[in-house]
Amino acid sequence: LIKVQEERIRKVQNVFNIPVLDLFMVKLKSIRWQTNKIEFEEKEGKKVVIKRFDAVKPALLSTLYNIACFFNSTSKNVMFKNHEYYFPTVKERIENEIKAREILSQLGFKFPKIYWYDEKSICMERLDGENLSEFYKNRETKLVYEISKRIGKQVRKIHDSGFALLDCRNENYIVKNGEIYNLDLEFFTRASEFRKMCDIVTYDTSVLNLEPEKCSTVIKAFHEGYGKNLASNEIIYIMS
């Protein structure tokens, strides 16, 4: 299995001439990349988060795109076009945070309020809810299943509306009083089949550090909500 996985990765690298995927990252079973400095402050009695944007390192997004191709077991012969790779500038990422809120609010989504922004920073409301990565670790399986399924439905709604998030990791969500909030919208963009797949892959791989039974529950629930029921062999493939 490992040999087959490596061959698929090499094929993608040769086609797109993009940086080598760090196989060790796959073995860690998690995507953990950070391109911004996050500061927590209190101003005028309000708890805020200040997000200071660094320039995106193309290798980071290329790794995501490599993994998206790597886990795409349903379209082995599909070739993706170069324009589907999206490397937004800092200015574009800040604009995406604002534009995404305008669009997603019309679809019923929730997210922290923006208090101010400049050329390299955004100041947002700090929510007191529970980050989804911790929520999945600490809560009972039934509740975990319900939340993950709802997120699957949300992502499908975004895709059906013609958009994608690209960075759909579980740590980019907060659960507060039963409501789900999107925290990170800087890569919000027009959807393509490849970009939709990036959303699904980043979500799936971000929960691979959970214990096996709960991990399987989260992934199955997400795909049920999204509208695609995974076969047992697909679950095994993703978790291998």
XYZ file of C-alpha atoms in Angstrom:
240
model
C 0.000 0.000 0.000
C 2.782 2.442 0.896
C 4.502 1.741 -2.430
C 1.269 2.428 -4.346
C 0.748 5.664 -2.392
C 4.271 6.864 -3.133
C 3.853 6.084 -6.845
C 0.685 8.201 -6.963
C 2.460 11.091 -5.275
C 5.415 10.920 -7.691
C 3.032 10.929 -10.646
C 1.326 14.093 -9.387
C 4.693 15.756 -8.782
C 5.891 14.965 -12.310
C 2.702 16.265 -13.926
C 2.531 19.557 -12.057
C 6.201 20.171 -11.297
C 5.370 21.193 -7.713
C 7.370 20.687 -4.508
C 7.899 17.216 -3.126
C 5.293 16.065 -0.625
C 6.780 15.357 2.752
C 5.830 11.724 3.301
C 6.493 12.148 7.002
C 3.516 14.509 7.146
C 1.255 11.765 5.845
C 2.627 9.382 8.484
C 1.731 11.948 11.147
C -1.847 11.755 9.820
C -2.482 15.471 10.105
C -2.103 18.709 8.185
C -0.604 21.253 10.553
C 0.496 24.400 8.801
C 0.350 27.948 10.056
C 1.086 31.050 8.008
C -0.200 33.756 10.363
C 0.591 35.171 13.775
C -2.417 35.028 16.104
C -2.660 37.383 19.095
C -5.322 37.390 21.809
C -6.096 40.730 23.428
C -8.796 42.594 25.327
C -9.747 46.072 24.085
C -12.453 48.284 25.522
C -13.872 45.366 27.443
C -14.046 43.122 24.353
C -12.048 39.958 23.824
C -10.492 40.095 20.388
C -8.258 38.046 18.108
C -5.739 39.872 15.935
C -4.652 37.878 12.924
C -1.432 39.165 11.377
C -0.968 37.732 7.900
C 2.363 36.426 6.666
C 3.025 35.817 3.001
C 1.790 32.378 2.006
C 4.600 29.989 1.291
C 3.681 28.226 -1.969
C 5.178 24.980 -0.684
C 2.499 24.845 2.002
C -0.418 25.079 -0.392
C 1.389 22.830 -2.857
C 1.563 20.217 -0.114
C -2.189 20.520 0.353
C -2.745 20.164 -3.392
C -0.448 17.151 -3.513
C -2.385 15.492 -0.709
C -5.689 16.303 -2.415
C -4.530 14.448 -5.520
C -3.024 11.723 -3.364
C -6.317 10.953 -1.606
C -8.458 11.265 -4.709
C -9.253 7.595 -5.177
C -12.254 8.253 -7.445
C -10.617 10.186 -10.305
C -7.252 8.595 -10.879
C -7.159 9.626 -14.525
C -8.405 13.203 -14.103
C -5.834 15.879 -14.907
C -6.204 19.204 -13.101
C -5.398 22.492 -14.813
C -2.813 24.902 -13.467
C -5.344 27.695 -12.907
C -7.059 25.565 -10.268
C -4.083 26.086 -7.973
C -4.763 29.200 -5.920
C -1.995 31.190 -4.224
C -3.638 34.422 -2.926
C -1.576 37.405 -1.818
C -1.922 38.858 1.695
C -4.213 41.569 0.297
C -6.382 38.972 -1.421
C -6.597 36.861 1.732
C -7.883 39.808 3.767
C -10.363 40.620 1.009
C -11.467 36.972 1.047
C -12.225 37.148 4.781
C -14.550 40.086 4.131
C -16.112 38.782 0.922
C -16.743 35.355 2.440
C -18.707 36.883 5.311
C -20.882 38.844 2.885
C -21.690 35.735 0.874
C -21.923 33.110 3.613
C -24.090 35.257 5.887
C -26.753 35.081 3.177
C -26.526 31.278 3.380
C -27.034 31.266 7.155
C -23.437 30.664 8.266
C -21.903 32.075 11.446
C -18.424 33.502 12.026
C -16.640 36.012 14.299
C -17.338 39.696 13.657
C -14.586 41.808 12.105
C -13.875 44.967 14.116
C -11.172 46.432 11.886
C -8.579 45.509 9.293
C -5.583 47.048 7.568
C -3.128 45.932 4.887
C -1.715 43.039 6.898
C -4.041 42.411 9.856
C -7.611 41.689 10.879
C -9.094 42.221 14.345
C -11.964 39.848 15.033
C -14.322 38.926 17.826
C -12.938 36.239 20.120
C -15.496 33.502 20.676
C -15.608 31.609 23.966
C -16.767 28.353 22.411
C -14.857 25.101 22.079
C -12.472 24.575 19.182
C -13.670 21.671 17.070
C -10.388 19.764 17.372
C -10.836 19.638 21.165
C -14.582 19.135 20.876
C -14.053 15.935 18.903
C -11.551 14.631 21.439
C -13.624 15.380 24.535
C -17.263 14.851 23.610
C -19.317 11.671 23.348
C -19.510 9.915 20.011
C -23.185 10.713 19.358
C -22.637 14.466 19.681
C -19.433 14.292 17.627
C -21.372 12.489 14.886
C -24.112 15.140 14.836
C -21.702 18.074 14.588
C -19.531 16.474 11.906
C -22.596 15.651 9.832
C -23.775 19.260 10.083
C -20.384 20.478 8.893
C -20.622 18.105 5.939
C -23.970 19.677 5.031
C -22.475 23.159 5.392
C -19.544 22.393 3.112
C -21.895 20.888 0.517
C -24.039 24.043 0.673
C -20.964 26.193 0.079
C -19.931 24.027 -2.876
C -23.430 24.028 -4.380
C -23.368 27.824 -4.162
C -20.229 27.871 -6.314
C -17.551 28.457 -3.671
C -14.857 26.592 -1.740
C -12.897 27.176 1.483
C -9.686 25.270 0.552
C -8.644 25.132 4.214
C -11.384 23.127 5.901
C -9.443 21.699 8.862
C -11.406 20.999 12.033
C -9.361 23.531 14.016
C -10.900 26.255 11.831
C -14.275 25.772 13.499
C -15.673 26.601 16.938
C -18.799 25.156 18.547
C -20.652 27.564 20.832
C -24.082 26.866 22.338
C -24.707 24.233 19.695
C -23.857 26.610 16.842
C -20.955 26.106 14.439
C -18.714 29.069 13.575
C -16.225 29.275 10.691
C -13.000 30.907 11.894
C -10.722 30.968 8.861
C -11.993 32.210 5.503
C -8.827 33.628 3.958
C -8.686 31.105 1.102
C -12.384 31.463 0.194
C -12.637 31.264 -3.581
C -14.674 30.154 -6.550
C -15.175 26.405 -6.578
C -13.913 23.823 -9.031
C -14.051 20.061 -8.665
C -10.432 20.100 -7.528
C -10.977 22.861 -4.982
C -14.045 21.065 -3.618
C -11.884 18.009 -3.174
C -9.337 20.108 -1.261
C -12.060 21.006 1.252
C -12.998 17.381 1.768
C -9.400 16.208 2.036
C -8.309 18.887 4.498
C -11.254 18.057 6.747
C -10.677 14.292 6.597
C -6.948 14.463 7.199
C -7.291 16.976 10.034
C -9.120 14.391 12.175
C -6.731 11.507 11.581
C -5.039 12.168 14.911
C -8.216 11.110 16.768
C -8.460 7.618 18.190
C -9.553 5.212 15.397
C -13.207 4.679 16.330
C -13.943 8.375 16.770
C -11.950 9.255 13.652
C -14.055 6.833 11.623
C -17.243 8.310 13.106
C -16.217 11.883 12.240
C -15.278 11.041 8.646
C -18.381 8.936 7.989
C -20.677 11.585 9.488
C -19.069 14.362 7.427
C -19.518 12.425 4.195
C -23.086 11.482 5.057
C -23.829 15.158 5.613
C -22.019 16.093 2.435
C -23.990 13.514 0.488
C -21.449 10.839 -0.274
C -21.443 7.695 1.829
C -17.953 6.242 2.054
C -17.488 2.565 1.393
C -15.597 0.614 4.049
C -12.552 0.279 1.814
C -12.414 4.067 1.351
C -12.359 4.582 5.123
C -9.520 2.107 5.414
C -7.662 3.818 2.576
C -7.983 7.266 4.139
C -6.873 6.062 7.545
C -3.951 3.931 6.343
